[in-house]
Structure formats: C-alpha cells, structure tokens
PDB file of C-alpha atoms and ligand atoms in Angstrom:
ATOM      1  CA  MET A   1     -12.419   4.508  24.156  1.00 69.00           C
ATOM      2  CA  SER A   2     -14.698   6.785  22.302  1.00 88.00           C
ATOM      3  CA  ILE A   3     -15.433   9.608  19.915  1.00 97.00           C
ATOM      4  CA  VAL A   4     -13.591  12.718  21.097  1.00 98.00           C
ATOM      5  CA  THR A   5     -13.304  16.332  19.992  1.00 98.00           C
ATOM      6  CA  LEU A   6     -10.473  17.801  17.982  1.00 98.00           C
ATOM      7  CA  LYS A   7      -9.663  20.056  20.919  1.00 98.00           C
ATOM      8  CA  GLU A   8      -9.075  17.046  23.183  1.00 98.00           C
ATOM      9  CA  LEU A   9      -6.688  15.434  20.685  1.00 98.00           C
ATOM     10  CA  LEU A  10      -4.860  18.707  20.055  1.00 98.00           C
ATOM     11  CA  ASN A  11      -4.276  19.108  23.798  1.00 98.00           C
ATOM     12  CA  ILE A  12      -2.677  15.652  23.905  1.00 97.00           C
ATOM     13  CA  ALA A  13      -0.571  16.490  20.837  1.00 98.00           C
ATOM     14  CA  GLU A  14       0.538  19.771  22.406  1.00 97.00           C
ATOM     15  CA  ASN A  15       1.598  18.068  25.647  1.00 97.00           C
ATOM     16  CA  ARG A  16       3.489  15.312  23.806  1.00 96.00           C
ATOM     17  CA  GLU A  17       4.924  17.678  21.145  1.00 97.00           C
ATOM     18  CA  ILE A  18       3.580  15.498  18.341  1.00 98.00           C
ATOM     19  CA  ALA A  19       0.923  15.933  15.654  1.00 98.00           C
ATOM     20  CA  VAL A  20      -2.361  14.056  15.278  1.00 98.00           C
ATOM     21  CA  GLY A  21      -2.962  12.565  11.843  1.00 98.00           C
ATOM     22  CA  ALA A  22      -6.202  13.512  10.094  1.00 98.00           C
ATOM     23  CA  PHE A  23      -6.980  10.912   7.463  1.00 98.00           C
ATOM     24  CA  SER A  24      -9.566  11.398   4.738  1.00 98.00           C
ATOM     25  CA  VAL A  25     -11.966   8.533   4.066  1.00 98.00           C
ATOM     26  CA  GLY A  26     -14.376   7.845   1.220  1.00 98.00           C
ATOM     27  CA  ASN A  27     -15.789   4.377   1.886  1.00 98.00           C
ATOM     28  CA  MET A  28     -16.047   1.636   4.490  1.00 98.00           C
ATOM     29  CA  GLU A  29     -12.674   0.040   3.680  1.00 98.00           C
ATOM     30  CA  MET A  30     -10.939   3.390   4.215  1.00 98.00           C
ATOM     31  CA  VAL A  31     -12.735   3.926   7.519  1.00 98.00           C
ATOM     32  CA  LEU A  32     -11.830   0.409   8.720  1.00 98.00           C
ATOM     33  CA  GLY A  33      -8.232   0.725   7.496  1.00 98.00           C
ATOM     34  CA  ALA A  34      -7.755   4.028   9.316  1.00 98.00           C
ATOM     35  CA  ILE A  35      -9.198   2.693  12.583  1.00 98.00           C
ATOM     36  CA  LYS A  36      -7.068  -0.457  12.316  1.00 98.00           C
ATOM     37  CA  ALA A  37      -3.911   1.667  11.948  1.00 98.00           C
ATOM     38  CA  ALA A  38      -4.887   3.737  14.998  1.00 98.00           C
ATOM     39  CA  GLU A  39      -5.522   0.600  17.048  1.00 98.00           C
ATOM     40  CA  LYS A  40      -2.300  -1.137  15.906  1.00 98.00           C
ATOM     41  CA  THR A  41      -0.241   1.877  16.942  1.00 97.00           C
ATOM     42  CA  ASN A  42      -2.426   2.632  19.966  1.00 97.00           C
ATOM     43  CA  THR A  43      -2.639   6.245  18.782  1.00 98.00           C
ATOM     44  CA  PRO A  44      -5.696   8.521  18.616  1.00 98.00           C
ATOM     45  CA  ILE A  45      -6.532   9.782  15.118  1.00 98.00           C
ATOM     46  CA  ILE A  46      -8.945  11.993  13.218  1.00 98.00           C
ATOM     47  CA  ILE A  47     -11.048  10.562  10.390  1.00 98.00           C
ATOM     48  CA  GLN A  48     -12.421  13.209   8.091  1.00 98.00           C
ATOM     49  CA  ILE A  49     -14.270  13.828   4.860  1.00 98.00           C
ATOM     50  CA  ALA A  50     -14.240  17.005   2.755  1.00 98.00           C
ATOM     51  CA  GLU A  51     -17.471  18.449   1.405  1.00 98.00           C
ATOM     52  CA  VAL A  52     -16.307  18.018  -2.227  1.00 97.00           C
ATOM     53  CA  ARG A  53     -16.173  14.249  -1.593  1.00 98.00           C
ATOM     54  CA  LEU A  54     -19.833  14.059  -0.590  1.00 98.00           C
ATOM     55  CA  LYS A  55     -20.812  13.729  -4.264  1.00 97.00           C
ATOM     56  CA  THR A  56     -19.426  10.171  -4.248  1.00 97.00           C
ATOM     57  CA  SER A  57     -19.796   9.459  -0.514  1.00 98.00           C
ATOM     58  CA  PRO A  58     -23.037  11.078   0.713  1.00 98.00           C
ATOM     59  CA  LEU A  59     -22.812  12.500   4.220  1.00 98.00           C
ATOM     60  CA  GLU A  60     -26.059  10.802   5.326  1.00 98.00           C
ATOM     61  CA  VAL A  61     -24.473   7.416   4.479  1.00 98.00           C
ATOM     62  CA  ILE A  62     -20.797   7.747   5.319  1.00 98.00           C
ATOM     63  CA  GLY A  63     -21.258  10.144   8.263  1.00 98.00           C
ATOM     64  CA  PRO A  64     -23.070   7.691  10.578  1.00 98.00           C
ATOM     65  CA  MET A  65     -20.553   4.989   9.568  1.00 98.00           C
ATOM     66  CA  MET A  66     -17.640   7.232  10.592  1.00 98.00           C
ATOM     67  CA  VAL A  67     -19.310   8.039  13.912  1.00 98.00           C
ATOM     68  CA  ALA A  68     -20.073   4.356  14.604  1.00 98.00           C
ATOM     69  CA  ALA A  69     -16.492   3.323  13.760  1.00 98.00           C
ATOM     70  CA  ALA A  70     -15.123   5.991  16.110  1.00 98.00           C
ATOM     71  CA  LYS A  71     -17.426   4.893  18.935  1.00 98.00           C
ATOM     72  CA  ASN A  72     -16.433   1.235  18.500  1.00 97.00           C
ATOM     73  CA  SER A  73     -12.695   1.881  18.336  1.00 98.00           C
ATOM     74  CA  THR A  74     -10.338   0.835  21.132  1.00 97.00           C
ATOM     75  CA  VAL A  75      -8.566   4.213  20.790  1.00 98.00           C
ATOM     76  CA  ASP A  76      -9.946   7.763  20.830  1.00 98.00           C
ATOM     77  CA  VAL A  77     -11.092   8.997  17.426  1.00 98.00           C
ATOM     78  CA  CYS A  78     -12.281  12.437  16.324  1.00 98.00           C
ATOM     79  CA  VAL A  79     -14.760  12.622  13.422  1.00 99.00           C
ATOM     80  CA  HIS A  80     -14.218  15.819  11.451  1.00 98.00           C
ATOM     81  CA  LEU A  81     -15.821  17.629   8.499  1.00 98.00           C
ATOM     82  CA  ASP A  82     -12.929  18.803   6.320  1.00 98.00           C
ATOM     83  CA  HIS A  83     -13.261  21.902   4.095  1.00 97.00           C
ATOM     84  CA  GLY A  84     -16.971  22.530   4.625  1.00 98.00           C
ATOM     85  CA  LEU A  85     -18.262  24.784   1.856  1.00 96.00           C
ATOM     86  CA  ASN A  86     -21.773  25.535   3.115  1.00 97.00           C
ATOM     87  CA  TYR A  87     -23.074  26.349   6.570  1.00 97.00           C
ATOM     88  CA  GLU A  88     -25.906  23.801   6.029  1.00 98.00           C
ATOM     89  CA  THR A  89     -23.356  20.988   5.610  1.00 98.00           C
ATOM     90  CA  VAL A  90     -21.741  21.960   8.903  1.00 98.00           C
ATOM     91  CA  GLU A  91     -25.165  21.815  10.573  1.00 98.00           C
ATOM     92  CA  LYS A  92     -25.851  18.395   9.026  1.00 98.00           C
ATOM     93  CA  ALA A  93     -22.474  16.997  10.169  1.00 98.00           C
ATOM     94  CA  LEU A  94     -23.043  18.228  13.730  1.00 98.00           C
ATOM     95  CA  GLU A  95     -26.522  16.693  13.748  1.00 98.00           C
ATOM     96  CA  ILE A  96     -25.053  13.323  12.610  1.00 98.00           C
ATOM     97  CA  GLY A  97     -22.605  13.456  15.513  1.00 98.00           C
ATOM     98  CA  PHE A  98     -19.324  14.786  14.080  1.00 98.00           C
ATOM     99  CA  SER A  99     -17.116  15.997  16.920  1.00 98.00           C
ATOM    100  CA  SER A 100     -15.348  18.645  14.857  1.00 98.00           C
ATOM    101  CA  VAL A 101     -16.099  20.805  11.814  1.00 98.00           C
ATOM    102  CA  MET A 102     -14.315  23.126   9.411  1.00 98.00           C
ATOM    103  CA  LEU A 103     -16.014  25.719   7.235  1.00 96.00           C
ATOM    104  CA  ASP A 104     -13.361  26.934   4.835  1.00 95.00           C
ATOM    105  CA  GLY A 105     -13.630  30.710   4.523  1.00 95.00           C
ATOM    106  CA  SER A 106     -10.067  31.157   3.276  1.00 94.00           C
ATOM    107  CA  LEU A 107     -11.160  32.565  -0.092  1.00 95.00           C
ATOM    108  CA  LEU A 108     -13.340  35.216   1.596  1.00 96.00           C
ATOM    109  CA  SER A 109     -12.145  38.601   2.822  1.00 96.00           C
ATOM    110  CA  PHE A 110     -10.533  38.643   6.305  1.00 97.00           C
ATOM    111  CA  GLU A 111     -13.655  40.146   7.924  1.00 98.00           C
ATOM    112  CA  ASP A 112     -16.080  37.817   6.104  1.00 98.00           C
ATOM    113  CA  ASN A 113     -13.942  34.802   7.082  1.00 97.00           C
ATOM    114  CA  ILE A 114     -14.037  35.980  10.716  1.00 98.00           C
ATOM    115  CA  ASN A 115     -17.821  36.517  10.692  1.00 98.00           C
ATOM    116  CA  LEU A 116     -18.558  33.136   9.100  1.00 97.00           C
ATOM    117  CA  THR A 117     -16.156  31.327  11.419  1.00 98.00           C
ATOM    118  CA  LYS A 118     -17.694  32.986  14.489  1.00 98.00           C
ATOM    119  CA  LYS A 119     -21.116  31.742  13.375  1.00 98.00           C
ATOM    120  CA  VAL A 120     -19.726  28.193  13.048  1.00 98.00           C
ATOM    121  CA  VAL A 121     -18.036  28.380  16.473  1.00 98.00           C
ATOM    122  CA  GLU A 122     -21.320  29.475  18.060  1.00 98.00           C
ATOM    123  CA  LYS A 123     -23.199  26.579  16.440  1.00 98.00           C
ATOM    124  CA  ALA A 124     -20.527  23.932  17.147  1.00 98.00           C
ATOM    125  CA  ARG A 125     -20.344  24.881  20.832  1.00 98.00           C
ATOM    126  CA  LYS A 126     -24.029  23.902  21.202  1.00 98.00           C
ATOM    127  CA  TYR A 127     -22.988  20.366  20.211  1.00 98.00           C
ATOM    128  CA  GLY A 128     -19.781  20.403  22.262  1.00 98.00           C
ATOM    129  CA  ALA A 129     -17.834  20.126  18.990  1.00 98.00           C
ATOM    130  CA  SER A 130     -14.558  21.728  17.918  1.00 98.00           C
ATOM    131  CA  VAL A 131     -13.893  24.089  15.016  1.00 98.00           C
ATOM    132  CA  GLU A 132     -11.014  24.432  12.547  1.00 98.00           C
ATOM    133  CA  ALA A 133     -10.670  27.427  10.225  1.00 98.00           C
ATOM    134  CA  GLU A 134      -8.189  28.425   7.532  1.00 97.00           C
ATOM    135  CA  LEU A 135      -6.386  31.684   6.901  1.00 97.00           C
ATOM    136  CA  GLY A 136      -4.218  32.275   3.846  1.00 94.00           C
ATOM    137  CA  VAL A 137      -4.667  30.075   0.777  1.00 89.00           C
ATOM    138  CA  VAL A 138      -3.377  26.492   0.550  1.00 90.00           C
ATOM    139  CA  GLY A 139      -2.380  25.595  -3.036  1.00 86.00           C
ATOM    140  CA  GLY A 140      -3.904  22.959  -5.321  1.00 84.00           C
ATOM    141  CA  ASN A 141      -7.588  22.104  -5.045  1.00 83.00           C
ATOM    142  CA  GLU A 142      -9.106  19.471  -2.785  1.00 78.00           C
ATOM    143  CA  GLY A 143     -11.808  18.830  -5.396  1.00 74.00           C
ATOM    144  CA  GLY A 144      -9.379  18.501  -8.313  1.00 71.00           C
ATOM    145  CA  GLY A 145     -10.630  21.761  -9.928  1.00 76.00           C
ATOM    146  CA  LYS A 146      -8.508  24.781 -10.864  1.00 80.00           C
ATOM    147  CA  ALA A 147      -5.503  25.039  -8.545  1.00 82.00           C
ATOM    148  CA  HIS A 148      -5.583  27.887  -6.022  1.00 85.00           C
ATOM    149  CA  VAL A 149      -2.616  30.218  -5.990  1.00 83.00           C
ATOM    150  CA  ILE A 150      -0.744  29.865  -2.703  1.00 85.00           C
ATOM    151  CA  GLN A 151      -1.047  32.873  -0.402  1.00 91.00           C
ATOM    152  CA  CYS A 152       0.999  32.416   2.771  1.00 95.00           C
ATOM    153  CA  THR A 153      -0.697  33.180   6.092  1.00 96.00           C
ATOM    154  CA  ASP A 154       0.227  36.499   7.665  1.00 97.00           C
ATOM    155  CA  PRO A 155       1.353  35.832  11.296  1.00 97.00           C
ATOM    156  CA  GLU A 156      -0.237  38.946  12.836  1.00 97.00           C
ATOM    157  CA  ALA A 157      -3.493  38.323  10.953  1.00 98.00           C
ATOM    158  CA  ALA A 158      -3.461  34.726  12.261  1.00 98.00           C
ATOM    159  CA  LYS A 159      -3.157  35.986  15.836  1.00 98.00           C
ATOM    160  CA  GLU A 160      -6.042  38.447  15.404  1.00 98.00           C
ATOM    161  CA  PHE A 161      -8.161  35.835  13.601  1.00 98.00           C
ATOM    162  CA  CYS A 162      -7.771  33.265  16.393  1.00 98.00           C
ATOM    163  CA  GLU A 163      -8.421  35.803  19.155  1.00 98.00           C
ATOM    164  CA  ARG A 164     -11.578  37.138  17.508  1.00 98.00           C
ATOM    165  CA  THR A 165     -13.087  33.781  16.470  1.00 98.00           C
ATOM    166  CA  GLY A 166     -12.045  31.471  19.312  1.00 98.00           C
ATOM    167  CA  VAL A 167     -11.329  28.577  16.912  1.00 98.00           C
ATOM    168  CA  ASP A 168      -9.707  25.419  18.258  1.00 98.00           C
ATOM    169  CA  ALA A 169      -7.319  24.952  15.320  1.00 98.00           C
ATOM    170  CA  LEU A 170      -6.030  27.093  12.474  1.00 98.00           C
ATOM    171  CA  ALA A 171      -4.970  25.752   9.075  1.00 98.00           C
ATOM    172  CA  VAL A 172      -2.050  27.758   7.740  1.00 98.00           C
ATOM    173  CA  ALA A 173      -0.686  28.283   4.248  1.00 97.00           C
ATOM    174  CA  ILE A 174       3.103  28.023   4.152  1.00 97.00           C
ATOM    175  CA  GLY A 175       3.686  26.807   0.593  1.00 94.00           C
ATOM    176  CA  ASN A 176       1.718  23.577   1.074  1.00 94.00           C
ATOM    177  CA  ALA A 177      -0.807  22.330  -1.513  1.00 93.00           C
ATOM    178  CA  HIS A 178      -3.482  19.649  -1.890  1.00 94.00           C
ATOM    179  CA  GLY A 179      -2.866  16.717  -4.221  1.00 94.00           C
ATOM    180  CA  HIS A 180       0.430  15.539  -5.729  1.00 94.00           C
ATOM    181  CA  TYR A 181       3.266  18.090  -5.666  1.00 92.00           C
ATOM    182  CA  LYS A 182       4.880  18.545  -9.085  1.00 88.00           C
ATOM    183  CA  THR A 183       8.232  19.154  -7.406  1.00 89.00           C
ATOM    184  CA  GLN A 184       9.338  18.688  -3.794  1.00 87.00           C
ATOM    185  CA  PRO A 185       7.644  21.517  -1.848  1.00 90.00           C
ATOM    186  CA  GLU A 186       9.802  24.086  -0.092  1.00 91.00           C
ATOM    187  CA  LEU A 187       7.701  24.952   2.925  1.00 96.00           C
ATOM    188  CA  ARG A 188       8.140  28.414   4.474  1.00 96.00           C
ATOM    189  CA  LEU A 189       9.209  27.235   7.923  1.00 97.00           C
ATOM    190  CA  ASP A 190      10.250  30.822   8.707  1.00 97.00           C
ATOM    191  CA  ILE A 191       6.605  31.915   8.355  1.00 97.00           C
ATOM    192  CA  LEU A 192       5.406  28.911  10.372  1.00 98.00           C
ATOM    193  CA  LYS A 193       7.807  29.838  13.193  1.00 98.00           C
ATOM    194  CA  GLU A 194       6.528  33.422  13.205  1.00 98.00           C
ATOM    195  CA  ILE A 195       2.891  32.261  13.321  1.00 98.00           C
ATOM    196  CA  ASP A 196       3.697  29.831  16.142  1.00 98.00           C
ATOM    197  CA  ASN A 197       5.467  32.589  18.104  1.00 98.00           C
ATOM    198  CA  VAL A 198       2.501  34.967  18.097  1.00 98.00           C
ATOM    199  CA  CYS A 199      -0.465  32.584  17.950  1.00 97.00           C
ATOM    200  CA  SER A 200      -1.309  30.174  20.772  1.00 96.00           C
ATOM    201  CA  THR A 201      -3.927  28.219  18.755  1.00 98.00           C
ATOM    202  CA  PRO A 202      -2.780  24.762  17.539  1.00 98.00           C
ATOM    203  CA  LEU A 203      -1.821  24.877  13.850  1.00 98.00           C
ATOM    204  CA  VAL A 204      -2.879  22.548  11.022  1.00 98.00           C
ATOM    205  CA  LEU A 205      -0.921  21.479   7.944  1.00 98.00           C
ATOM    206  CA  HIS A 206      -3.033  20.600   4.906  1.00 98.00           C
ATOM    207  CA  GLY A 207      -1.633  18.947   1.770  1.00 97.00           C
ATOM    208  CA  GLY A 208       0.348  16.292   3.621  1.00 97.00           C
ATOM    209  CA  THR A 209       0.823  13.879   0.698  1.00 97.00           C
ATOM    210  CA  GLY A 210       4.370  14.117  -0.668  1.00 96.00           C
ATOM    211  CA  ILE A 211       5.927  16.005   2.240  1.00 97.00           C
ATOM    212  CA  THR A 212       9.050  14.256   3.546  1.00 96.00           C
ATOM    213  CA  PRO A 213       9.232  12.780   7.075  1.00 96.00           C
ATOM    214  CA  GLU A 214      12.001  15.276   7.935  1.00 96.00           C
ATOM    215  CA  THR A 215       9.835  18.247   6.888  1.00 97.00           C
ATOM    216  CA  PHE A 216       6.789  16.860   8.733  1.00 98.00           C
ATOM    217  CA  GLN A 217       8.849  16.623  11.905  1.00 97.00           C
ATOM    218  CA  GLU A 218      10.330  20.109  11.439  1.00 97.00           C
ATOM    219  CA  CYS A 219       6.759  21.434  11.091  1.00 98.00           C
ATOM    220  CA  ILE A 220       5.749  19.585  14.277  1.00 98.00           C
ATOM    221  CA  ARG A 221       8.686  21.164  16.139  1.00 97.00           C
ATOM    222  CA  ASN A 222       7.253  24.529  15.068  1.00 97.00           C
ATOM    223  CA  GLY A 223       3.662  24.214  16.216  1.00 97.00           C
ATOM    224  CA  ILE A 224       1.877  21.965  13.695  1.00 98.00           C
ATOM    225  CA  ARG A 225      -0.456  19.729  15.724  1.00 98.00           C
ATOM    226  CA  LYS A 226      -2.778  18.291  13.035  1.00 98.00           C
ATOM    227  CA  ILE A 227      -1.643  16.984   9.657  1.00 98.00           C
ATOM    228  CA  ASN A 228      -4.072  16.172   6.831  1.00 98.00           C
ATOM    229  CA  ILE A 229      -3.479  13.209   4.534  1.00 98.00           C
ATOM    230  CA  ALA A 230      -5.924  12.482   1.701  1.00 98.00           C
ATOM    231  CA  THR A 231      -4.283  11.746  -1.666  1.00 98.00           C
ATOM    232  CA  ALA A 232      -1.871   9.141  -0.220  1.00 98.00           C
ATOM    233  CA  SER A 233      -4.817   7.182   1.199  1.00 98.00           C
ATOM    234  CA  PHE A 234      -6.842   7.347  -2.018  1.00 98.00           C
ATOM    235  CA  ASP A 235      -3.704   6.175  -3.877  1.00 98.00           C
ATOM    236  CA  ALA A 236      -3.350   3.285  -1.404  1.00 98.00           C
ATOM    237  CA  VAL A 237      -6.891   2.172  -2.335  1.00 98.00           C
ATOM    238  CA  VAL A 238      -6.116   2.228  -6.053  1.00 98.00           C
ATOM    239  CA  ASN A 239      -2.746   0.493  -5.653  1.00 98.00           C
ATOM    240  CA  ALA A 240      -4.165  -2.276  -3.459  1.00 98.00           C
ATOM    241  CA  SER A 241      -7.029  -2.771  -5.924  1.00 98.00           C
ATOM    242  CA  ARG A 242      -4.736  -2.990  -8.965  1.00 98.00           C
ATOM    243  CA  LYS A 243      -2.462  -5.466  -7.213  1.00 98.00           C
ATOM    244  CA  THR A 244      -5.345  -7.647  -6.021  1.00 98.00           C
ATOM    245  CA  LEU A 245      -7.074  -7.746  -9.386  1.00 97.00           C
ATOM    246  CA  GLN A 246      -3.911  -9.004 -11.102  1.00 97.00           C
ATOM    247  CA  ASP A 247      -4.560 -12.258  -9.282  1.00 95.00           C
ATOM    248  CA  ASP A 248      -7.213 -14.277 -11.138  1.00 94.00           C
ATOM    249  CA  LYS A 249      -8.272 -15.903  -7.887  1.00 95.00           C
ATOM    250  CA  SER A 250      -9.166 -12.563  -6.288  1.00 97.00           C
ATOM    251  CA  ASN A 251     -12.785 -11.883  -5.464  1.00 98.00           C
ATOM    252  CA  TYR A 252     -14.810  -9.113  -3.830  1.00 98.00           C
ATOM    253  CA  PHE A 253     -13.824 -10.188  -0.342  1.00 98.00           C
ATOM    254  CA  THR A 254     -10.056 -10.333  -0.969  1.00 98.00           C
ATOM    255  CA  LEU A 255     -10.371  -6.951  -2.695  1.00 98.00           C
ATOM    256  CA  SER A 256     -12.226  -5.411   0.249  1.00 98.00           C
ATOM    257  CA  SER A 257      -9.784  -6.660   2.880  1.00 98.00           C
ATOM    258  CA  ASN A 258      -6.690  -5.791   0.774  1.00 98.00           C
ATOM    259  CA  ILE A 259      -7.951  -2.222   0.302  1.00 98.00           C
ATOM    260  CA  ALA A 260      -8.444  -1.818   4.068  1.00 98.00           C
ATOM    261  CA  ASP A 261      -4.972  -3.283   4.699  1.00 98.00           C
ATOM    262  CA  GLY A 262      -3.357  -1.014   2.071  1.00 98.00           C
ATOM    263  CA  VAL A 263      -4.911   2.064   3.648  1.00 98.00           C
ATOM    264  CA  CYS A 264      -3.948   0.824   7.112  1.00 98.00           C
ATOM    265  CA  GLU A 265      -0.270   0.368   6.159  1.00 98.00           C
ATOM    266  CA  ASN A 266      -0.006   3.843   4.661  1.00 98.00           C
ATOM    267  CA  ILE A 267      -1.685   5.471   7.661  1.00 98.00           C
ATOM    268  CA  GLU A 268       0.426   3.474  10.127  1.00 98.00           C
ATOM    269  CA  ASN A 269       3.594   4.876   8.536  1.00 97.00           C
ATOM    270  CA  HIS A 270       2.259   8.414   8.780  1.00 98.00           C
ATOM    271  CA  ILE A 271       1.208   7.925  12.408  1.00 98.00           C
ATOM    272  CA  LYS A 272       4.733   6.813  13.338  1.00 97.00           C
ATOM    273  CA  ILE A 273       6.219   9.904  11.685  1.00 98.00           C
ATOM    274  CA  PHE A 274       3.686  12.214  13.376  1.00 98.00           C
ATOM    275  CA  ASN A 275       4.403  10.514  16.723  1.00 97.00           C
ATOM    276  CA  MET A 276       8.055  11.514  16.141  1.00 95.00           C
ATOM    277  CA  GLN A 277       8.964   7.806  16.224  1.00 87.00           C
ATOM    278  CA  ILE A 278      10.579   7.083  12.887  1.00 66.00           C
ATOM    279  CA  LEU A 279      12.187   8.859   9.978  1.00 54.00           C
ATOM    280  CA  LYS A 280      11.303   6.457   7.195  1.00 45.00           C
TER     281      LYS A 280
HETATM  282  P1  13P B 301      -3.396  15.755   0.409  1.00 76.58           P
HETATM  283  O1  13P B 301      -4.453  15.261  -0.520  1.00 76.58           O
HETATM  284  O2  13P B 301      -2.317  16.495  -0.288  1.00 76.58           O
HETATM  285  O3  13P B 301      -2.865  14.684   1.300  1.00 76.58           O
HETATM  286  O4  13P B 301      -4.082  16.865   1.350  1.00 76.58           O
HETATM  287  C1  13P B 301      -5.027  16.483   2.272  1.00 76.58           C
HETATM  288  C2  13P B 301      -5.730  17.648   2.861  1.00 76.58           C
HETATM  289  O5  13P B 301      -5.139  18.648   3.181  1.00 76.58           O
HETATM  290  C3  13P B 301      -7.163  17.516   3.091  1.00 76.58           C
HETATM  291  O6  13P B 301      -7.728  18.693   3.534  1.00 76.58           O
END
C-alpha cells in the first residue's frame, strides 16, 4: 500500500457511505500510533498537521516522517496539511510530498476565499495532490487563541464555492468547534442536509473531539466523508504519559511505546465509528 490523495480516499468513503478519519499528529509516537490503528483495522486514514502546530513540530522535520510512515504502511494513507495559513507553507508541504493540502480562507471574504483557493488548486494539481477548503466559520481556535464565533455555512454559497474552485473537499461549519466543547454540541444537521443536497463535493467535519458516536454517524449519513480529530489524540498522549510515569520502573522506552499505544487505541475507536461499525 502507499501514500494516496485525499480524493482517492473520499471516493472510497463515498462508495462505502462511511467517513475517513483525519488524525492530527505532533511527534513520532503519534504518527506510529495512528498508522498502527489503521493497520489493525485495515482501514485507510489521513494523518495531518495544522500550520499552528509547526511551532513545536517543524514541517521540515515531521513532514518527511509523515510521508515515510505513509509509504511504509500496509494500508493506504493520505498525508494532509490541515489549516494552512500561508501559501508558502502549502508550497513547502507539496514539495515535501504531502498528498493533500488545505489553505484556510474561511475568515476572508467569499471572493477572496475563492481566489486564494483557486490558486492553491492550481498549484496542488501540478503535484497531483488534493485540496480541502473551508466555508463558514468553525468555532473555537485550532491554535488555542481567541475562539472564533461560529458562522454556519450557507448551502447555496457552498455550491457556488465548490463549482468555482474545483476543490476536492469542503469543510463546513454547522455548530462544530475545535477543542473541548463546554457543553454537548447541537450540530445543525438541517443545514448539513441542505448543503449535501445542493453540493456534490465531499464534506468535512472539523472539531471532532467530544462529538458523540450517534451524531458522527448521523453526519456521515448526511454527506460528511472526512472527520478531523486532534484534541482527543493530544489528550491520549498526555493521559498515557501520566499513567506511565506513575510507575517508578517506567523509562523512556516504556513511555514512548505507551504513548503510541494510547494514541492507537483512541484512533481505533474513532475508525470503527467512522466505518459505521460500532456505537460505543
Ligand atoms: P478537535 O481538536 O476538536 O478534535 O478538532 C480537530 C480539527 O478539526 C482539526 O482541524
């Protein structure tokens, strides 16, 4: 198996009426844990890193590691740049070998978002890579800064946006938010249904941490084909570390393998939900 584009995985998801999990990584243990979960469940996945995370995990270091892990996996893996903030970072990711990129223009005007996204699509096509864009504003803040106010995606605008840009995937805002939800989120499934009815582009759900299995599966029944999970994986790293370090006999090597296993377990559970296998 090999590194594949987002478009290829979204086609499989569409045919099987499931969603592909997109799991954020920040170090080698997270990369290995994610790949292990994909191999255990024999399910293709996306590993991704957001531009805000490059301060602690430089792209020149973690990028080639992600690409190598994808190429060595026994299942298909897409390597994706999540929430790119600068065009130069998109270029760098493509040069390293990422098979998919996102430049987040959701805070720009509709026309500026379209123009920037078109530029990214043109560039990515030269590398045979896929492109995700976002329309509407997802709540919270991937970088932990000031929370963005949620602005749900307008269905007709989504249709026009996808037709004019030719993106492979569109992230929608339906009441979802990055980070921990303060209360159980009430997603606007009515808006999701409307977007899915008018827009043939596969849809992406950001802010996956804290959404219930039932809601994930309802979203999948209404056109969501990629689901992003970040906070739950970072929490799995911290929890596995705390637990390991309580044991006086722990050392660097037990810590490293327990972190990878903790991440793997969390991702495996998500994969089963996204594959429409379990409600747990
Ligand atoms: P969470 O951190 O809420 O899981 O969101 C992940 C995400 O959407 C990354 O873009």
